[in-house]
Coordinates of C-alpha atoms in Angstrom, one line a residue:
M1 CA -61.4 -48.6 -88.5
E2 CA -59.5 -49.9 -85.5
N3 CA -56.3 -48.3 -84.3
L4 CA -53.1 -50.3 -84.2
P5 CA -51.5 -50.1 -80.7
E6 CA -48.1 -50.4 -82.4
L7 CA -48.6 -47.0 -84.1
K8 CA -47.9 -45.1 -80.9
Q9 CA -44.4 -46.5 -80.5
F10 CA -43.8 -46.2 -84.3
F11 CA -44.6 -42.5 -84.4
K12 CA -43.6 -41.4 -80.9
D13 CA -40.7 -38.9 -80.9
K14 CA -40.3 -39.0 -84.7
T15 CA -40.0 -36.0 -87.0
I16 CA -42.7 -36.1 -89.7
L17 CA -43.3 -34.1 -92.8
V18 CA -46.8 -33.7 -94.4
T19 CA -46.8 -32.2 -97.9
G20 CA -50.1 -30.6 -98.6
G21 CA -50.7 -30.6 -94.9
T22 CA -53.2 -27.7 -95.0
G23 CA -55.6 -29.6 -97.3
S24 CA -58.6 -31.6 -96.0
I25 CA -56.8 -34.9 -96.0
G26 CA -53.4 -33.5 -95.0
E27 CA -54.9 -31.7 -92.0
Q28 CA -56.7 -34.9 -90.9
I29 CA -53.4 -36.8 -91.1
V30 CA -51.8 -34.2 -89.0
S31 CA -54.6 -34.3 -86.4
S32 CA -54.4 -38.1 -86.3
L33 CA -50.6 -38.1 -85.9
L34 CA -50.8 -35.7 -82.9
S35 CA -52.3 -38.4 -80.7
Y36 CA -49.1 -40.5 -81.2
Q37 CA -46.8 -37.9 -79.6
P38 CA -44.4 -37.3 -82.5
K39 CA -41.4 -35.1 -81.8
K40 CA -42.2 -32.7 -84.6
I41 CA -44.7 -32.4 -87.5
V42 CA -43.8 -30.1 -90.4
I43 CA -46.8 -28.9 -92.4
F44 CA -45.5 -28.1 -95.9
S45 CA -47.8 -26.2 -98.3
K46 CA -47.9 -23.3 -100.7
D47 CA -51.1 -21.7 -99.4
D48 CA -50.3 -19.0 -96.8
S49 CA -53.9 -18.3 -96.1
K50 CA -54.6 -22.0 -95.2
Q51 CA -51.4 -22.1 -93.1
Y52 CA -52.5 -19.0 -91.2
L53 CA -56.0 -20.6 -90.4
M54 CA -54.5 -23.9 -89.4
K55 CA -51.9 -22.2 -87.2
Q56 CA -54.8 -20.5 -85.3
K57 CA -56.6 -23.8 -84.9
Y58 CA -53.6 -25.6 -83.5
L59 CA -52.0 -22.8 -81.4
T60 CA -51.6 -25.0 -78.3
Y61 CA -49.5 -27.6 -80.1
K62 CA -45.8 -26.8 -79.8
N63 CA -44.6 -29.6 -82.0
L64 CA -46.3 -28.3 -85.1
F65 CA -44.2 -26.3 -87.6
F66 CA -45.4 -24.6 -90.8
L67 CA -43.2 -24.3 -93.8
L68 CA -44.2 -22.4 -97.0
G69 CA -43.1 -24.1 -100.2
D70 CA -44.0 -25.9 -103.3
I71 CA -43.2 -29.5 -104.3
R72 CA -42.4 -28.2 -107.8
D73 CA -39.4 -26.5 -106.3
Y74 CA -36.8 -29.1 -105.5
D75 CA -34.8 -26.9 -103.2
S76 CA -37.7 -26.1 -101.0
I77 CA -38.8 -29.8 -100.6
E78 CA -35.2 -30.9 -100.1
Y79 CA -34.9 -28.4 -97.2
A80 CA -38.2 -29.6 -95.8
T81 CA -37.1 -33.2 -95.7
R82 CA -33.8 -32.7 -93.8
G83 CA -33.8 -34.6 -90.5
T84 CA -37.1 -36.2 -91.3
D85 CA -38.1 -39.8 -90.3
F86 CA -41.4 -40.1 -92.2
V87 CA -43.0 -38.3 -95.1
F88 CA -46.7 -38.2 -96.0
H89 CA -47.0 -37.0 -99.6
V90 CA -50.5 -35.5 -99.9
A91 CA -49.8 -32.4 -102.0
A92 CA -51.4 -32.8 -105.4
L93 CA -53.8 -31.3 -108.0
K94 CA -56.9 -33.4 -107.3
Q95 CA -59.8 -31.8 -109.1
V96 CA -60.6 -33.7 -112.3
P97 CA -62.1 -30.8 -114.4
I98 CA -59.2 -28.4 -113.4
C99 CA -56.6 -31.0 -114.3
E100 CA -58.4 -31.7 -117.6
E101 CA -58.3 -28.0 -118.4
N102 CA -54.7 -27.6 -117.2
P103 CA -52.7 -30.7 -118.1
F104 CA -49.3 -29.0 -118.1
E105 CA -49.9 -27.8 -114.5
A106 CA -51.1 -31.3 -113.4
V107 CA -47.9 -32.8 -114.7
K108 CA -45.8 -30.2 -113.0
T109 CA -47.4 -30.9 -109.6
N110 CA -48.4 -34.6 -109.7
I111 CA -45.5 -36.0 -111.6
I112 CA -42.5 -33.6 -111.4
G113 CA -43.5 -32.5 -107.9
S114 CA -43.6 -36.2 -106.9
E115 CA -40.2 -36.8 -108.4
N116 CA -38.8 -33.9 -106.4
V117 CA -40.3 -35.5 -103.2
I118 CA -38.7 -38.8 -104.0
R119 CA -35.3 -37.5 -104.8
A120 CA -35.3 -35.2 -101.7
C121 CA -36.3 -38.1 -99.5
I122 CA -33.6 -40.4 -100.8
F123 CA -31.0 -37.6 -100.6
N124 CA -31.8 -37.0 -96.9
N125 CA -32.2 -40.7 -96.0
V126 CA -35.8 -40.4 -94.9
K127 CA -36.9 -43.8 -93.4
K128 CA -40.4 -44.2 -95.0
V129 CA -42.6 -42.3 -97.4
V130 CA -46.2 -42.8 -98.3
N131 CA -47.8 -41.3 -101.5
V132 CA -51.5 -40.5 -101.4
S133 CA -53.1 -41.6 -104.7
T134 CA -56.6 -42.3 -106.0
D135 CA -58.8 -45.0 -107.5
K136 CA -58.8 -42.7 -110.6
A137 CA -55.2 -43.9 -111.2
V138 CA -56.7 -47.3 -112.2
N139 CA -57.4 -47.5 -116.0
P140 CA -57.4 -43.6 -116.1
T141 CA -59.6 -41.7 -118.5
N142 CA -58.6 -38.2 -117.3
T143 CA -55.5 -36.2 -116.8
M144 CA -55.6 -36.3 -113.0
G145 CA -55.9 -40.1 -112.9
A146 CA -53.1 -40.4 -115.5
T147 CA -50.7 -38.2 -113.5
K148 CA -51.5 -40.1 -110.3
F149 CA -50.9 -43.4 -112.2
I150 CA -47.4 -42.2 -113.1
S151 CA -46.7 -41.0 -109.6
E152 CA -47.7 -44.4 -108.2
K153 CA -45.2 -46.1 -110.6
M154 CA -42.5 -43.7 -109.5
F155 CA -43.1 -44.4 -105.8
T156 CA -42.9 -48.1 -106.4
N157 CA -39.9 -47.8 -108.7
A158 CA -38.0 -45.6 -106.2
N159 CA -37.5 -48.5 -103.9
T160 CA -34.9 -50.0 -106.2
K161 CA -33.7 -47.0 -108.3
L162 CA -32.0 -43.6 -107.9
N163 CA -29.3 -45.2 -105.8
N164 CA -31.8 -45.7 -103.0
K165 CA -30.3 -47.7 -100.2
E166 CA -32.5 -46.8 -97.1
T167 CA -35.8 -45.2 -98.0
V168 CA -39.0 -47.2 -98.1
F169 CA -41.7 -45.9 -100.5
C170 CA -45.4 -47.0 -100.8
S171 CA -48.7 -45.6 -102.0
V172 CA -52.3 -45.6 -100.9
R173 CA -55.4 -45.4 -103.2
F174 CA -58.4 -43.5 -101.9
G175 CA -62.0 -43.4 -103.2
N176 CA -64.1 -40.4 -102.8
V177 CA -63.4 -38.9 -99.4
I178 CA -66.5 -37.7 -97.6
N179 CA -66.5 -34.0 -96.9
S180 CA -63.1 -33.3 -98.5
R181 CA -62.8 -30.0 -100.4
G182 CA -64.3 -30.3 -103.8
S183 CA -66.1 -33.6 -103.3
V184 CA -69.6 -34.4 -104.3
I185 CA -71.4 -34.5 -100.9
P186 CA -70.5 -30.9 -99.8
L187 CA -71.4 -29.8 -103.3
F188 CA -74.9 -31.3 -103.2
M189 CA -75.4 -30.0 -99.6
K190 CA -74.5 -26.5 -100.6
Q191 CA -76.7 -26.6 -103.7
A192 CA -79.6 -27.8 -101.5
K193 CA -79.0 -25.1 -98.9
D194 CA -79.0 -22.5 -101.6
G195 CA -82.1 -23.9 -103.2
K196 CA -80.4 -24.7 -106.4
P197 CA -80.7 -27.9 -108.5
L198 CA -78.5 -30.8 -107.5
T199 CA -76.4 -31.4 -110.5
V200 CA -75.8 -35.1 -111.3
T201 CA -73.6 -35.7 -114.3
D202 CA -75.0 -39.2 -115.1
P203 CA -77.8 -41.2 -113.4
G204 CA -75.7 -44.4 -113.6
M205 CA -72.6 -43.1 -112.0
T206 CA -71.2 -45.0 -108.9
R207 CA -68.3 -44.2 -106.6
F208 CA -66.3 -45.7 -103.8
I209 CA -66.7 -43.7 -100.6
M210 CA -64.8 -43.4 -97.3
S211 CA -64.7 -41.0 -94.4
I212 CA -61.9 -38.6 -94.0
S213 CA -60.9 -40.2 -90.7
N214 CA -60.6 -43.6 -92.3
A215 CA -58.5 -42.1 -95.1
A216 CA -56.1 -40.7 -92.5
N217 CA -55.9 -43.9 -90.5
L218 CA -55.4 -46.0 -93.6
T219 CA -52.4 -43.8 -94.5
L220 CA -50.9 -44.1 -91.0
K221 CA -51.3 -47.9 -91.1
S222 CA -49.8 -48.2 -94.6
I223 CA -46.6 -46.4 -93.8
Y224 CA -46.3 -48.6 -90.7
F225 CA -46.9 -51.9 -92.6
S226 CA -44.9 -51.0 -95.7
R227 CA -41.7 -52.9 -96.6
G228 CA -41.3 -51.1 -100.0
G229 CA -43.3 -50.8 -103.2
E230 CA -46.8 -51.8 -102.0
T231 CA -50.1 -50.1 -102.8
F232 CA -52.6 -50.1 -99.9
I233 CA -56.4 -49.8 -100.5
F234 CA -59.1 -49.4 -97.9
K235 CA -62.1 -51.7 -98.3
M236 CA -64.7 -49.1 -99.1
K237 CA -68.5 -49.0 -99.5
A238 CA -70.0 -47.9 -102.9
I239 CA -72.7 -45.3 -103.5
R240 CA -74.9 -44.4 -106.4
I241 CA -74.5 -40.7 -107.0
L242 CA -78.2 -40.3 -108.1
T243 CA -79.4 -42.0 -104.9
L244 CA -77.1 -39.6 -102.9
A245 CA -78.7 -36.6 -104.6
E246 CA -82.2 -38.0 -104.0
V247 CA -81.5 -38.5 -100.3
I248 CA -80.2 -34.9 -99.9
Q249 CA -83.1 -33.6 -101.9
S250 CA -85.6 -35.3 -99.5
H251 CA -83.6 -34.4 -96.4
Y252 CA -83.6 -30.7 -97.2
A253 CA -87.3 -30.8 -98.3
N254 CA -88.1 -32.0 -94.8
K255 CA -86.2 -29.0 -93.5
G256 CA -88.4 -26.6 -95.5
V257 CA -86.3 -26.2 -98.6
T258 CA -88.9 -26.6 -101.2
N259 CA -88.9 -27.1 -105.0
L260 CA -85.5 -28.8 -105.0
T261 CA -84.8 -30.7 -108.2
V262 CA -82.2 -33.2 -109.4
Q263 CA -80.8 -32.1 -112.7
V264 CA -78.8 -34.4 -115.0
V265 CA -76.2 -32.3 -116.7
G266 CA -74.1 -34.8 -118.6
S267 CA -70.7 -36.3 -117.9
R268 CA -67.7 -34.0 -117.6
P269 CA -64.6 -34.6 -119.8
G270 CA -62.6 -37.5 -118.5
E271 CA -65.3 -38.7 -116.1
K272 CA -65.9 -42.4 -115.6
L273 CA -69.3 -44.1 -114.8
F274 CA -67.6 -46.4 -112.3
E275 CA -64.3 -46.5 -110.5
E276 CA -61.9 -49.4 -110.0
L277 CA -59.5 -50.2 -107.2
I278 CA -57.1 -52.7 -108.8
Y279 CA -55.8 -53.4 -112.3
D280 CA -56.4 -56.8 -113.8
H281 CA -52.7 -57.5 -113.9
E282 CA -52.4 -56.6 -110.2
V283 CA -55.0 -59.1 -109.0
N284 CA -52.5 -62.0 -108.6
H285 CA -50.4 -59.9 -106.3
V286 CA -53.1 -58.9 -103.8
V287 CA -53.2 -59.8 -100.1
E288 CA -55.8 -58.6 -97.6
N289 CA -56.8 -58.2 -94.0
D290 CA -60.3 -57.2 -92.7
E291 CA -59.7 -53.5 -93.6
L292 CA -57.3 -53.4 -96.4
Y293 CA -56.2 -54.8 -99.8
V294 CA -52.5 -54.6 -100.4
I295 CA -51.0 -54.9 -103.9
L296 CA -47.5 -56.3 -103.4
P297 CA -44.7 -55.4 -105.8
Q298 CA -43.9 -58.3 -108.1
K299 CA -40.7 -59.0 -106.2
G300 CA -42.1 -57.9 -102.9
K301 CA -42.1 -59.7 -99.5
D302 CA -45.3 -60.9 -97.8
I303 CA -46.5 -58.6 -95.1
L304 CA -48.1 -59.9 -91.9
P305 CA -50.9 -59.9 -90.8
F306 CA -52.2 -60.1 -94.4
R307 CA -53.6 -63.2 -96.1
S308 CA -54.0 -64.2 -99.8
C309 CA -56.9 -62.7 -101.6
P310 CA -58.1 -64.7 -104.7
S311 CA -61.0 -62.4 -105.7
P312 CA -60.8 -58.8 -104.5
M313 CA -63.9 -56.6 -105.2
I314 CA -62.5 -54.0 -107.6
R315 CA -65.4 -52.1 -109.2
S316 CA -67.8 -49.6 -107.7
D317 CA -70.7 -50.8 -109.8
K318 CA -70.3 -54.4 -108.7
L319 CA -70.6 -53.9 -104.9
E320 CA -73.7 -53.6 -102.7
F321 CA -74.6 -49.9 -102.5
L322 CA -75.2 -47.9 -99.4
S323 CA -78.9 -47.8 -98.6
K324 CA -80.9 -44.5 -98.4
D325 CA -81.0 -44.9 -94.6
D326 CA -77.2 -45.2 -94.4
I327 CA -76.7 -42.2 -96.7
L328 CA -79.1 -40.1 -94.5
K329 CA -77.2 -41.0 -91.4
M330 CA -74.0 -40.0 -93.1
I331 CA -75.5 -36.6 -94.1
E332 CA -76.8 -35.9 -90.6
T333 CA -73.3 -36.7 -89.2
L334 CA -71.7 -34.3 -91.6
E335 CA -74.1 -31.6 -90.8
D336 CA -73.1 -31.9 -87.1
T337 CA -69.5 -31.1 -88.1
W338 CA -70.2 -28.0 -90.2

């Protein structure tokens, strides 16, 4: 994904808040932002252990500040947004099985927490806010997807409601982010290293996939392009989960890990066989460039440099899949970063 030269001027000398900034994606966003010389980046999260580790990693950066708090607590997020230009809202409960088992907690974080972020940003006249969402918000079959669907609606609606006169809100939809915490590739690689069966829930399952650096860059570009109410989607590749497991099985067998098996364990509650990027009713409001689809709000303004898009590719089972060679290269690259 190419960098926009305009981003340097856009972020330079700005004060930026990243909720969930100690998570995989949040930290990558922080790392990407540092190259644009912002005045200040505030990393807001509720995990003191992750904050400690991240502080040690970025000790030389004097424009990073860490703030312990929870988006469920309005007062703490209201304090965090004071004097802020841009907010990247990444904090969420993202694990499908955990949200399925704890729907009340998922609602508190993903819906009520998001409302707190919205209200705090409007109250403090934040310029722009981007909400990190997921393809699971499209035709959701699980609690996590349903809560993210609602949060997307809130971020679109916030552009014209709650007496909002200044703050621009938008969302981004991600697929599976390679090497993010809890994602399938690190799970399979750990299972293989430990000599355990690679657990595939359904042999027909497909997913959209993107690198963590592309996820961060998409988010930075989205907040730059947004005029209010859009949903930005990276044009991703698709992958068969069974093929992924087979490539990892073969790769580790060549490293001497013998007797590895692929075990089909059955779909988990709320799990879909394929993912979708865009609702049917959104298709007529989609524009694109070479990297992104953008769903415009029904009363939204066109955004340059995007063009009309009559037939977006919206299902993970309808795309050309990554080849085994491509998957192997991806695995080898990931191993180099571990």
